[in-house]
PDB file of C-alpha atoms in Angstrom:
ATOM      1  CA  MET A   1       1.767 -20.220 -20.302  1.00 91.00           C
ATOM      2  CA  LYS A   2       0.481 -16.736 -19.601  1.00 96.00           C
ATOM      3  CA  VAL A   3       2.092 -13.768 -17.840  1.00 98.00           C
ATOM      4  CA  MET A   4      -0.313 -11.326 -16.170  1.00 98.00           C
ATOM      5  CA  LYS A   5       0.579  -7.935 -14.724  1.00 97.00           C
ATOM      6  CA  PHE A   6      -1.618  -5.982 -12.301  1.00 97.00           C
ATOM      7  CA  GLY A   7      -0.953  -2.301 -11.623  1.00 92.00           C
ATOM      8  CA  GLY A   8      -1.259  -0.418  -8.362  1.00 90.00           C
ATOM      9  CA  THR A   9      -4.753   0.889  -9.078  1.00 89.00           C
ATOM     10  CA  SER A  10      -5.897  -2.674  -9.786  1.00 89.00           C
ATOM     11  CA  ALA A  11      -4.881  -3.760  -6.299  1.00 86.00           C
ATOM     12  CA  GLY A  12      -5.071  -0.525  -4.335  1.00 87.00           C
ATOM     13  CA  THR A  13      -8.026  -1.366  -2.088  1.00 92.00           C
ATOM     14  CA  PRO A  14      -9.517  -4.532  -0.571  1.00 94.00           C
ATOM     15  CA  GLU A  15     -12.417  -4.228  -3.036  1.00 95.00           C
ATOM     16  CA  SER A  16     -10.167  -4.081  -6.103  1.00 95.00           C
ATOM     17  CA  MET A  17      -7.888  -6.766  -4.651  1.00 96.00           C
ATOM     18  CA  LEU A  18     -10.901  -9.090  -4.547  1.00 96.00           C
ATOM     19  CA  LEU A  19     -11.412  -8.496  -8.277  1.00 96.00           C
ATOM     20  CA  VAL A  20      -7.749  -9.362  -8.895  1.00 97.00           C
ATOM     21  CA  LYS A  21      -8.136 -12.530  -6.824  1.00 97.00           C
ATOM     22  CA  ASN A  22     -11.182 -13.625  -8.840  1.00 97.00           C
ATOM     23  CA  ILE A  23      -9.487 -12.925 -12.190  1.00 97.00           C
ATOM     24  CA  ILE A  24      -6.349 -14.881 -11.301  1.00 97.00           C
ATOM     25  CA  GLU A  25      -8.098 -17.823  -9.665  1.00 96.00           C
ATOM     26  CA  ALA A  26     -10.327 -18.220 -12.743  1.00 96.00           C
ATOM     27  CA  GLU A  27      -7.261 -19.238 -14.785  1.00 96.00           C
ATOM     28  CA  LYS A  28      -7.165 -22.950 -15.603  1.00 93.00           C
ATOM     29  CA  GLU A  29      -3.420 -23.225 -16.293  1.00 93.00           C
ATOM     30  CA  PRO A  30      -0.440 -22.073 -14.177  1.00 94.00           C
ATOM     31  CA  VAL A  31       0.241 -18.354 -14.569  1.00 98.00           C
ATOM     32  CA  ILE A  32       2.964 -15.902 -13.625  1.00 98.00           C
ATOM     33  CA  VAL A  33       1.532 -12.765 -12.026  1.00 98.00           C
ATOM     34  CA  VAL A  34       3.610  -9.579 -11.764  1.00 98.00           C
ATOM     35  CA  VAL A  35       2.334  -7.067  -9.222  1.00 98.00           C
ATOM     36  CA  SER A  36       3.039  -3.393  -8.634  1.00 96.00           C
ATOM     37  CA  ALA A  37       3.048  -1.622  -5.283  1.00 97.00           C
ATOM     38  CA  LEU A  38      -0.386  -0.719  -3.939  1.00 96.00           C
ATOM     39  CA  GLY A  39      -1.654   2.413  -5.696  1.00 93.00           C
ATOM     40  CA  GLY A  40       0.190   5.557  -4.591  1.00 94.00           C
ATOM     41  CA  VAL A  41       2.648   3.763  -2.288  1.00 97.00           C
ATOM     42  CA  THR A  42       5.740   4.425  -4.425  1.00 96.00           C
ATOM     43  CA  ASP A  43       5.008   8.167  -4.383  1.00 97.00           C
ATOM     44  CA  ARG A  44       4.510   8.078  -0.603  1.00 98.00           C
ATOM     45  CA  LEU A  45       7.806   6.234  -0.109  1.00 98.00           C
ATOM     46  CA  LEU A  46       9.619   8.841  -2.196  1.00 98.00           C
ATOM     47  CA  LEU A  47       7.957  11.626  -0.206  1.00 98.00           C
ATOM     48  CA  ALA A  48       8.941  10.004   3.102  1.00 98.00           C
ATOM     49  CA  ALA A  49      12.533   9.731   1.865  1.00 98.00           C
ATOM     50  CA  ASP A  50      12.527  13.398   0.807  1.00 98.00           C
ATOM     51  CA  PHE A  51      11.128  14.484   4.195  1.00 98.00           C
ATOM     52  CA  ALA A  52      13.764  12.420   6.004  1.00 98.00           C
ATOM     53  CA  LEU A  53      16.562  13.862   3.851  1.00 98.00           C
ATOM     54  CA  ASN A  54      15.440  17.395   4.704  1.00 98.00           C
ATOM     55  CA  ALA A  55      15.251  16.665   8.460  1.00 97.00           C
ATOM     56  CA  ASN A  56      11.453  16.878   8.429  1.00 98.00           C
ATOM     57  CA  PRO A  57      10.102  14.568  11.167  1.00 98.00           C
ATOM     58  CA  GLY A  58       6.876  14.309   9.173  1.00 98.00           C
ATOM     59  CA  TYR A  59       8.476  11.363   7.367  1.00 98.00           C
ATOM     60  CA  GLN A  60       7.435   9.221  10.331  1.00 98.00           C
ATOM     61  CA  SER A  61       3.719   9.876   9.884  1.00 98.00           C
ATOM     62  CA  ILE A  62       3.968   9.131   6.138  1.00 98.00           C
ATOM     63  CA  LEU A  63       5.764   5.877   6.933  1.00 98.00           C
ATOM     64  CA  GLU A  64       3.210   4.814   9.538  1.00 98.00           C
ATOM     65  CA  GLU A  65       0.410   5.617   7.069  1.00 98.00           C
ATOM     66  CA  ILE A  66       2.071   3.300   4.517  1.00 98.00           C
ATOM     67  CA  ILE A  67       2.461   0.536   7.093  1.00 98.00           C
ATOM     68  CA  PHE A  68      -1.134   0.927   8.325  1.00 98.00           C
ATOM     69  CA  ARG A  69      -2.439   0.632   4.766  1.00 97.00           C
ATOM     70  CA  HIS A  70      -0.681  -2.703   4.267  1.00 98.00           C
ATOM     71  CA  GLU A  71      -1.775  -3.939   7.684  1.00 97.00           C
ATOM     72  CA  GLU A  72      -5.357  -3.046   6.790  1.00 97.00           C
ATOM     73  CA  MET A  73      -5.086  -5.012   3.524  1.00 97.00           C
ATOM     74  CA  ILE A  74      -3.820  -8.021   5.490  1.00 97.00           C
ATOM     75  CA  ARG A  75      -6.672  -7.799   7.997  1.00 96.00           C
ATOM     76  CA  GLU A  76      -9.297  -7.405   5.264  1.00 95.00           C
ATOM     77  CA  MET A  77      -8.053  -9.893   2.682  1.00 96.00           C
ATOM     78  CA  VAL A  78      -5.998 -12.628   4.379  1.00 95.00           C
ATOM     79  CA  VAL A  79      -8.751 -14.740   5.899  1.00 89.00           C
ATOM     80  CA  SER A  80      -6.785 -17.555   7.522  1.00 92.00           C
ATOM     81  CA  ALA A  81      -5.306 -16.773  10.950  1.00 94.00           C
ATOM     82  CA  VAL A  82      -2.414 -19.113  10.135  1.00 95.00           C
ATOM     83  CA  ASP A  83      -1.703 -17.274   6.870  1.00 95.00           C
ATOM     84  CA  GLN A  84      -1.920 -13.927   8.673  1.00 96.00           C
ATOM     85  CA  LYS A  85       0.613 -15.097  11.252  1.00 96.00           C
ATOM     86  CA  GLU A  86       3.009 -16.431   8.603  1.00 96.00           C
ATOM     87  CA  LEU A  87       2.714 -13.210   6.630  1.00 97.00           C
ATOM     88  CA  ARG A  88       3.289 -10.987   9.665  1.00 97.00           C
ATOM     89  CA  GLN A  89       6.413 -12.980  10.524  1.00 98.00           C
ATOM     90  CA  LYS A  90       7.823 -12.022   7.125  1.00 97.00           C
ATOM     91  CA  ILE A  91       6.476  -8.511   6.662  1.00 98.00           C
ATOM     92  CA  ASP A  92       6.893  -7.052  10.175  1.00 98.00           C
ATOM     93  CA  PRO A  93      10.734  -7.266  10.047  1.00 98.00           C
ATOM     94  CA  MET A  94      10.556  -5.530   6.653  1.00 98.00           C
ATOM     95  CA  PHE A  95       8.472  -2.720   8.174  1.00 98.00           C
ATOM     96  CA  GLU A  96      11.155  -2.337  10.837  1.00 98.00           C
ATOM     97  CA  ASP A  97      13.970  -2.373   8.255  1.00 98.00           C
ATOM     98  CA  LEU A  98      12.250   0.444   6.380  1.00 98.00           C
ATOM     99  CA  ARG A  99      11.834   2.425   9.608  1.00 98.00           C
ATOM    100  CA  ASN A 100      15.556   2.044  10.334  1.00 98.00           C
ATOM    101  CA  ILE A 101      16.623   3.087   6.824  1.00 98.00           C
ATOM    102  CA  LEU A 102      14.492   6.240   6.902  1.00 99.00           C
ATOM    103  CA  ARG A 103      15.653   7.019  10.436  1.00 98.00           C
ATOM    104  CA  GLY A 104      19.238   6.787   9.184  1.00 98.00           C
ATOM    105  CA  VAL A 105      18.521   9.167   6.290  1.00 98.00           C
ATOM    106  CA  TYR A 106      16.900  11.584   8.763  1.00 98.00           C
ATOM    107  CA  LEU A 107      19.843  11.506  11.196  1.00 98.00           C
ATOM    108  CA  ILE A 108      22.651  11.619   8.635  1.00 97.00           C
ATOM    109  CA  GLY A 109      20.995  13.950   6.130  1.00 97.00           C
ATOM    110  CA  ASP A 110      22.149  11.937   3.135  1.00 97.00           C
ATOM    111  CA  LEU A 111      20.205   9.909   0.567  1.00 98.00           C
ATOM    112  CA  SER A 112      22.278   8.015  -1.986  1.00 96.00           C
ATOM    113  CA  GLN A 113      20.777   6.507  -5.126  1.00 94.00           C
ATOM    114  CA  LYS A 114      21.452   3.067  -3.672  1.00 95.00           C
ATOM    115  CA  THR A 115      19.457   3.894  -0.530  1.00 98.00           C
ATOM    116  CA  SER A 116      16.654   5.533  -2.512  1.00 97.00           C
ATOM    117  CA  ASP A 117      16.342   2.448  -4.728  1.00 97.00           C
ATOM    118  CA  LYS A 118      16.111   0.242  -1.654  1.00 98.00           C
ATOM    119  CA  ILE A 119      13.434   2.446  -0.053  1.00 98.00           C
ATOM    120  CA  VAL A 120      11.126   2.408  -3.107  1.00 98.00           C
ATOM    121  CA  SER A 121      11.588  -1.353  -3.518  1.00 98.00           C
ATOM    122  CA  TYR A 122       9.543  -1.975  -0.376  1.00 98.00           C
ATOM    123  CA  GLY A 123       6.275  -1.125  -2.160  1.00 97.00           C
ATOM    124  CA  GLU A 124       6.480  -4.137  -4.481  1.00 98.00           C
ATOM    125  CA  ARG A 125       8.043  -6.344  -1.829  1.00 98.00           C
ATOM    126  CA  PHE A 126       5.143  -5.677   0.551  1.00 98.00           C
ATOM    127  CA  SER A 127       2.424  -6.095  -2.086  1.00 98.00           C
ATOM    128  CA  SER A 128       3.823  -9.330  -3.548  1.00 98.00           C
ATOM    129  CA  LEU A 129       3.954 -10.975  -0.117  1.00 98.00           C
ATOM    130  CA  ILE A 130       0.374  -9.935   0.629  1.00 98.00           C
ATOM    131  CA  VAL A 131      -0.964 -11.057  -2.763  1.00 97.00           C
ATOM    132  CA  SER A 132       0.760 -14.431  -2.373  1.00 97.00           C
ATOM    133  CA  LYS A 133      -1.337 -15.057   0.749  1.00 97.00           C
ATOM    134  CA  ILE A 134      -4.576 -13.815  -0.824  1.00 97.00           C
ATOM    135  CA  ILE A 135      -4.452 -15.955  -3.989  1.00 96.00           C
ATOM    136  CA  ASP A 136      -5.066 -19.679  -3.594  1.00 92.00           C
ATOM    137  CA  GLY A 137      -2.103 -21.824  -4.651  1.00 92.00           C
ATOM    138  CA  ALA A 138       0.288 -18.875  -4.962  1.00 96.00           C
ATOM    139  CA  ARG A 139       4.005 -18.729  -4.255  1.00 96.00           C
ATOM    140  CA  VAL A 140       6.127 -15.587  -4.331  1.00 97.00           C
ATOM    141  CA  TYR A 141       9.381 -15.343  -6.302  1.00 98.00           C
ATOM    142  CA  ASP A 142      12.094 -12.742  -5.656  1.00 97.00           C
ATOM    143  CA  SER A 143      12.609 -10.771  -8.871  1.00 98.00           C
ATOM    144  CA  THR A 144      15.949  -9.395  -7.651  1.00 97.00           C
ATOM    145  CA  GLN A 145      17.296 -12.912  -8.144  1.00 97.00           C
ATOM    146  CA  PHE A 146      16.615 -12.995 -11.884  1.00 98.00           C
ATOM    147  CA  ILE A 147      16.016  -9.428 -13.172  1.00 98.00           C
ATOM    148  CA  LYS A 148      19.578  -8.133 -13.343  1.00 98.00           C
ATOM    149  CA  THR A 149      20.754  -4.674 -14.330  1.00 97.00           C
ATOM    150  CA  THR A 150      24.045  -3.170 -15.350  1.00 94.00           C
ATOM    151  CA  LYS A 151      25.087   0.452 -14.919  1.00 88.00           C
ATOM    152  CA  GLN A 152      25.228   2.622 -18.014  1.00 85.00           C
ATOM    153  CA  PHE A 153      26.367   6.129 -17.162  1.00 79.00           C
ATOM    154  CA  SER A 154      24.111   7.067 -14.198  1.00 75.00           C
ATOM    155  CA  HIS A 155      21.287   4.643 -15.043  1.00 83.00           C
ATOM    156  CA  HIS A 156      20.670   0.976 -14.421  1.00 88.00           C
ATOM    157  CA  ILE A 157      19.465  -0.871 -17.507  1.00 92.00           C
ATOM    158  CA  PRO A 158      18.419  -4.528 -17.645  1.00 95.00           C
ATOM    159  CA  ASP A 159      20.946  -7.075 -18.851  1.00 96.00           C
ATOM    160  CA  ILE A 160      18.444  -8.999 -20.947  1.00 96.00           C
ATOM    161  CA  ALA A 161      20.660 -11.933 -21.950  1.00 96.00           C
ATOM    162  CA  TYR A 162      21.824 -12.632 -18.393  1.00 97.00           C
ATOM    163  CA  SER A 163      18.333 -12.094 -16.970  1.00 98.00           C
ATOM    164  CA  ASN A 164      16.877 -14.537 -19.508  1.00 97.00           C
ATOM    165  CA  GLU A 165      19.190 -17.296 -18.282  1.00 98.00           C
ATOM    166  CA  LEU A 166      18.276 -16.659 -14.642  1.00 98.00           C
ATOM    167  CA  ILE A 167      14.536 -16.471 -15.408  1.00 98.00           C
ATOM    168  CA  LYS A 168      14.646 -19.875 -17.097  1.00 97.00           C
ATOM    169  CA  GLN A 169      16.491 -21.323 -14.105  1.00 97.00           C
ATOM    170  CA  ALA A 170      13.956 -19.823 -11.679  1.00 97.00           C
ATOM    171  CA  PHE A 171      10.788 -20.930 -13.479  1.00 97.00           C
ATOM    172  CA  LEU A 172      11.718 -23.990 -15.547  1.00 93.00           C
ATOM    173  CA  SER A 173      13.907 -25.970 -13.141  1.00 89.00           C
ATOM    174  CA  ASP A 174      10.921 -27.117 -11.061  1.00 90.00           C
ATOM    175  CA  PRO A 175       7.184 -27.399 -11.793  1.00 91.00           C
ATOM    176  CA  LEU A 176       5.420 -24.045 -11.544  1.00 91.00           C
ATOM    177  CA  PRO A 177       2.907 -23.485  -8.751  1.00 95.00           C
ATOM    178  CA  LYS A 178      -0.641 -22.675  -9.847  1.00 96.00           C
ATOM    179  CA  VAL A 179       0.198 -18.980  -9.430  1.00 98.00           C
ATOM    180  CA  ALA A 180       3.738 -17.571  -9.357  1.00 98.00           C
ATOM    181  CA  ILE A 181       3.733 -14.075  -7.824  1.00 98.00           C
ATOM    182  CA  VAL A 182       6.567 -11.749  -8.857  1.00 98.00           C
ATOM    183  CA  PRO A 183       7.204  -8.221  -7.547  1.00 98.00           C
ATOM    184  CA  GLY A 184       7.505  -5.910 -10.535  1.00 97.00           C
ATOM    185  CA  PHE A 185       9.725  -2.832 -10.936  1.00 96.00           C
ATOM    186  CA  ILE A 186      12.570  -4.053  -8.711  1.00 97.00           C
ATOM    187  CA  SER A 187      15.799  -5.672  -9.833  1.00 98.00           C
ATOM    188  CA  SER A 188      19.386  -5.990  -8.651  1.00 97.00           C
ATOM    189  CA  SER A 189      22.750  -5.019 -10.060  1.00 96.00           C
ATOM    190  CA  LYS A 190      24.691  -7.707 -11.870  1.00 94.00           C
ATOM    191  CA  GLU A 191      27.939  -6.443 -10.375  1.00 89.00           C
ATOM    192  CA  ALA A 192      27.127  -6.100  -6.652  1.00 89.00           C
ATOM    193  CA  ASP A 193      23.602  -7.509  -6.127  1.00 91.00           C
ATOM    194  CA  ASP A 194      22.447  -4.110  -4.820  1.00 96.00           C
ATOM    195  CA  ILE A 195      18.715  -3.477  -5.232  1.00 97.00           C
ATOM    196  CA  THR A 196      17.967  -1.392  -8.333  1.00 97.00           C
ATOM    197  CA  ASN A 197      14.787  -0.749 -10.309  1.00 95.00           C
ATOM    198  CA  LEU A 198      13.515  -0.481 -13.869  1.00 94.00           C
ATOM    199  CA  GLY A 199      12.083   3.035 -13.482  1.00 90.00           C
ATOM    200  CA  ARG A 200       8.518   4.269 -13.076  1.00 84.00           C
ATOM    201  CA  GLY A 201       6.199   1.932 -14.932  1.00 84.00           C
ATOM    202  CA  GLY A 202       8.838  -0.760 -14.607  1.00 92.00           C
ATOM    203  CA  SER A 203       6.390  -3.464 -13.505  1.00 95.00           C
ATOM    204  CA  ASP A 204       5.146  -3.652 -17.102  1.00 94.00           C
ATOM    205  CA  TYR A 205       8.767  -4.089 -18.184  1.00 95.00           C
ATOM    206  CA  THR A 206       9.346  -6.858 -15.616  1.00 97.00           C
ATOM    207  CA  ALA A 207       6.348  -8.755 -16.981  1.00 97.00           C
ATOM    208  CA  ALA A 208       7.508  -8.336 -20.587  1.00 97.00           C
ATOM    209  CA  ILE A 209      11.053  -9.520 -19.845  1.00 98.00           C
ATOM    210  CA  ILE A 210       9.703 -12.651 -18.124  1.00 98.00           C
ATOM    211  CA  ALA A 211       7.161 -13.304 -20.898  1.00 98.00           C
ATOM    212  CA  ALA A 212       9.855 -13.066 -23.578  1.00 98.00           C
ATOM    213  CA  ALA A 213      12.340 -15.239 -21.677  1.00 98.00           C
ATOM    214  CA  LEU A 214       9.770 -18.014 -21.202  1.00 98.00           C
ATOM    215  CA  ASN A 215       8.083 -17.673 -24.625  1.00 97.00           C
ATOM    216  CA  ALA A 216       4.711 -17.013 -23.012  1.00 97.00           C
ATOM    217  CA  SER A 217       1.580 -17.382 -25.121  1.00 97.00           C
ATOM    218  CA  VAL A 218       0.400 -13.890 -24.159  1.00 97.00           C
ATOM    219  CA  LEU A 219       1.254 -10.961 -21.888  1.00 98.00           C
ATOM    220  CA  GLU A 220      -1.807  -9.483 -20.189  1.00 97.00           C
ATOM    221  CA  ILE A 221      -1.565  -5.969 -18.755  1.00 96.00           C
ATOM    222  CA  TRP A 222      -4.435  -5.407 -16.304  1.00 96.00           C
ATOM    223  CA  THR A 223      -5.033  -1.758 -15.498  1.00 92.00           C
ATOM    224  CA  ASP A 224      -7.838   0.695 -14.710  1.00 89.00           C
ATOM    225  CA  VAL A 225      -8.677   1.633 -18.316  1.00 88.00           C
ATOM    226  CA  ASP A 226     -10.404  -0.333 -21.089  1.00 88.00           C
ATOM    227  CA  GLY A 227      -7.321  -0.345 -23.323  1.00 88.00           C
ATOM    228  CA  PHE A 228      -5.866   2.053 -25.872  1.00 86.00           C
ATOM    229  CA  MET A 229      -8.407   4.710 -26.838  1.00 84.00           C
ATOM    230  CA  THR A 230      -8.755   6.583 -30.129  1.00 80.00           C
ATOM    231  CA  ALA A 231      -8.135   9.792 -28.142  1.00 74.00           C
ATOM    232  CA  ASP A 232      -8.071  11.011 -24.557  1.00 70.00           C
ATOM    233  CA  PRO A 233     -11.679  10.474 -23.353  1.00 72.00           C
ATOM    234  CA  LYS A 234     -11.266  13.400 -20.949  1.00 70.00           C
ATOM    235  CA  ILE A 235     -10.919  15.656 -23.993  1.00 72.00           C
ATOM    236  CA  ILE A 236     -12.839  13.806 -26.722  1.00 77.00           C
ATOM    237  CA  ASN A 237     -16.190  12.496 -25.497  1.00 77.00           C
ATOM    238  CA  SER A 238     -16.636  10.221 -28.505  1.00 76.00           C
ATOM    239  CA  ALA A 239     -13.322   8.372 -28.005  1.00 81.00           C
ATOM    240  CA  TYR A 240     -13.600   4.591 -28.007  1.00 83.00           C
ATOM    241  CA  VAL A 241     -11.411   1.551 -27.393  1.00 88.00           C
ATOM    242  CA  ILE A 242      -9.083   0.450 -30.181  1.00 90.00           C
ATOM    243  CA  GLU A 243      -9.646  -3.292 -30.532  1.00 91.00           C
ATOM    244  CA  GLU A 244      -6.327  -4.110 -32.205  1.00 92.00           C
ATOM    245  CA  LEU A 245      -2.968  -2.428 -32.758  1.00 91.00           C
ATOM    246  CA  SER A 246       0.311  -3.449 -34.316  1.00 90.00           C
ATOM    247  CA  PHE A 247       3.408  -3.321 -32.128  1.00 90.00           C
ATOM    248  CA  THR A 248       4.635  -0.293 -34.093  1.00 88.00           C
ATOM    249  CA  GLU A 249       1.365   1.575 -33.587  1.00 87.00           C
ATOM    250  CA  ALA A 250       1.378   0.813 -29.847  1.00 88.00           C
ATOM    251  CA  ILE A 251       4.973   2.037 -29.540  1.00 85.00           C
ATOM    252  CA  GLU A 252       4.101   5.286 -31.344  1.00 84.00           C
ATOM    253  CA  LEU A 253       1.053   5.969 -29.169  1.00 84.00           C
ATOM    254  CA  SER A 254       2.949   5.103 -25.962  1.00 79.00           C
ATOM    255  CA  ASN A 255       5.920   7.301 -26.811  1.00 72.00           C
ATOM    256  CA  PHE A 256       3.692  10.272 -27.570  1.00 69.00           C
ATOM    257  CA  GLY A 257       1.441  10.457 -24.568  1.00 65.00           C
ATOM    258  CA  ALA A 258      -0.813   7.389 -24.332  1.00 62.00           C
ATOM    259  CA  LYS A 259      -0.187   6.332 -20.723  1.00 71.00           C
ATOM    260  CA  VAL A 260      -1.469   2.790 -21.057  1.00 79.00           C
ATOM    261  CA  ILE A 261       1.789   0.842 -21.294  1.00 84.00           C
ATOM    262  CA  TYR A 262       5.333   1.763 -20.242  1.00 80.00           C
ATOM    263  CA  PRO A 263       6.991   2.094 -23.723  1.00 81.00           C
ATOM    264  CA  PRO A 264      10.035  -0.211 -23.147  1.00 84.00           C
ATOM    265  CA  THR A 265       7.571  -2.996 -22.268  1.00 86.00           C
ATOM    266  CA  ILE A 266       6.756  -3.615 -25.901  1.00 90.00           C
ATOM    267  CA  PHE A 267      10.250  -4.395 -27.199  1.00 92.00           C
ATOM    268  CA  PRO A 268      11.005  -7.755 -25.461  1.00 94.00           C
ATOM    269  CA  VAL A 269       7.697  -9.311 -26.548  1.00 95.00           C
ATOM    270  CA  TYR A 270       7.777  -7.655 -29.976  1.00 93.00           C
ATOM    271  CA  HIS A 271      10.995  -9.495 -30.839  1.00 92.00           C
ATOM    272  CA  LYS A 272       9.352 -12.799 -29.848  1.00 95.00           C
ATOM    273  CA  SER A 273       5.987 -11.963 -31.504  1.00 95.00           C
ATOM    274  CA  ILE A 274       4.209 -12.477 -28.179  1.00 97.00           C
ATOM    275  CA  PRO A 275       0.874 -10.619 -28.189  1.00 97.00           C
ATOM    276  CA  ILE A 276      -0.061  -8.124 -25.468  1.00 96.00           C
ATOM    277  CA  ARG A 277      -3.629  -7.872 -24.246  1.00 96.00           C
ATOM    278  CA  VAL A 278      -4.517  -4.698 -22.288  1.00 95.00           C
ATOM    279  CA  LYS A 279      -7.556  -5.254 -20.065  1.00 95.00           C
ATOM    280  CA  ASN A 280      -9.540  -3.414 -17.406  1.00 94.00           C
ATOM    281  CA  THR A 281      -9.505  -5.040 -13.964  1.00 95.00           C
ATOM    282  CA  PHE A 282     -12.843  -3.415 -13.200  1.00 95.00           C
ATOM    283  CA  LYS A 283     -14.442  -4.707 -16.443  1.00 94.00           C
ATOM    284  CA  PRO A 284     -12.883  -8.153 -16.889  1.00 94.00           C
ATOM    285  CA  ALA A 285     -15.474  -9.212 -19.480  1.00 94.00           C
ATOM    286  CA  SER A 286     -14.387  -6.424 -21.867  1.00 92.00           C
ATOM    287  CA  GLU A 287     -11.968  -7.506 -24.601  1.00 93.00           C
ATOM    288  CA  GLY A 288      -9.655  -4.503 -24.218  1.00 93.00           C
ATOM    289  CA  THR A 289      -6.909  -3.911 -26.802  1.00 93.00           C
ATOM    290  CA  LEU A 290      -4.882  -6.647 -28.486  1.00 96.00           C
ATOM    291  CA  ILE A 291      -1.369  -5.680 -29.605  1.00 94.00           C
ATOM    292  CA  ARG A 292       0.273  -8.114 -31.994  1.00 94.00           C
ATOM    293  CA  ASN A 293       2.458  -8.490 -35.039  1.00 89.00           C
ATOM    294  CA  ILE A 294       0.112  -7.354 -37.801  1.00 81.00           C
ATOM    295  CA  LYS A 295       0.423  -5.205 -40.891  1.00 74.00           C
ATOM    296  CA  PRO A 296      -2.117  -2.489 -41.769  1.00 62.00           C
ATOM    297  CA  THR A 297      -4.695  -3.666 -44.292  1.00 62.00           C
ATOM    298  CA  PRO A 298      -5.510  -1.574 -47.398  1.00 58.00           C
ATOM    299  CA  ASN A 299      -9.072  -1.128 -46.142  1.00 59.00           C
ATOM    300  CA  GLY A 300      -8.006  -0.280 -42.604  1.00 59.00           C
ATOM    301  CA  LYS A 301      -8.372   3.107 -40.972  1.00 61.00           C
ATOM    302  CA  ILE A 302      -5.605   5.572 -41.824  1.00 54.00           C
ATOM    303  CA  ILE A 303      -5.658   7.022 -38.287  1.00 56.00           C
ATOM    304  CA  LYS A 304      -5.906   4.534 -35.410  1.00 58.00           C
ATOM    305  CA  GLY A 305      -5.556   6.913 -32.490  1.00 57.00           C
ATOM    306  CA  ILE A 306      -4.422  10.366 -31.417  1.00 58.00           C
ATOM    307  CA  SER A 307      -2.100  11.031 -28.492  1.00 58.00           C
ATOM    308  CA  SER A 308      -0.339  14.173 -27.322  1.00 54.00           C
ATOM    309  CA  ILE A 309       2.273  15.435 -24.902  1.00 59.00           C
ATOM    310  CA  ASN A 310       1.352  18.636 -23.077  1.00 62.00           C
ATOM    311  CA  ASP A 311       3.690  21.591 -22.510  1.00 61.00           C
ATOM    312  CA  THR A 312       6.180  20.428 -25.124  1.00 62.00           C
ATOM    313  CA  ALA A 313       7.672  22.503 -27.928  1.00 59.00           C
ATOM    314  CA  LEU A 314       9.167  21.022 -31.091  1.00 60.00           C
ATOM    315  CA  ILE A 315      11.977  23.050 -32.645  1.00 69.00           C
ATOM    316  CA  THR A 316      13.222  22.282 -36.162  1.00 67.00           C
ATOM    317  CA  ILE A 317      16.652  23.668 -37.020  1.00 70.00           C
TER     318      ILE A 317
END
């Protein structure tokens, strides 16, 4: 069984959504597909919340822009009138809930972490519902029911052991549909069931947690780049795709500037020796980068890739 994750840029427009549809529907076996919010939506939700907090009525136009974008995706990509009607019955009340939450922030002038987490969760909740109606044979699962977090100081971190139990119950109790759609990024607190999230880039983490819990054969991360590169192609013209990396090498590159995979993503699958394949949604025939449990060979290249973090100083005392 395979777990596939598609980022916001992979499903940001009707044209790219069609590519995602073709990639998923080409799979012969049942798959679990983790989706991010449509490209840029999380940032727009945060901006709307900030405007509302600061009594700026401009939050309303940002909100309506977000809603219009999802409505446009529904009109363009959900062909069946019956499916459109069913989807609107689910998503329209969610649009209204989001309007009411932001209106409350605007009137009260207060934005708690709990409210902020709920506001940003709508991006993945909207996109997962839409994708479930675009992909043939798809059914959406609510990740807040099985990705559970616990509070550590001021942060919510995933309770992996508890989440693993719930994931197995959710996906192994009954036969899987051809395509199981899961909203990435979002989770809920173990203590109170409040909506939380796994942080920016958390959709990768969602996919990895599910893949590890279910002992998936592979975790595929579909994005808008060809994979890990030997250097930043914007700086080094001769940079090329790295065909294969060890888990350790991928962790090093990710921690030091290579923005291909959210670094915590690697750990759950690393401990289960589940390979990660990074692929480009816009070039599905390309092999991308394979990350797996390998050791460097004596004849291998000493330097696999170069990454950097800008505007950072290292002080040795």
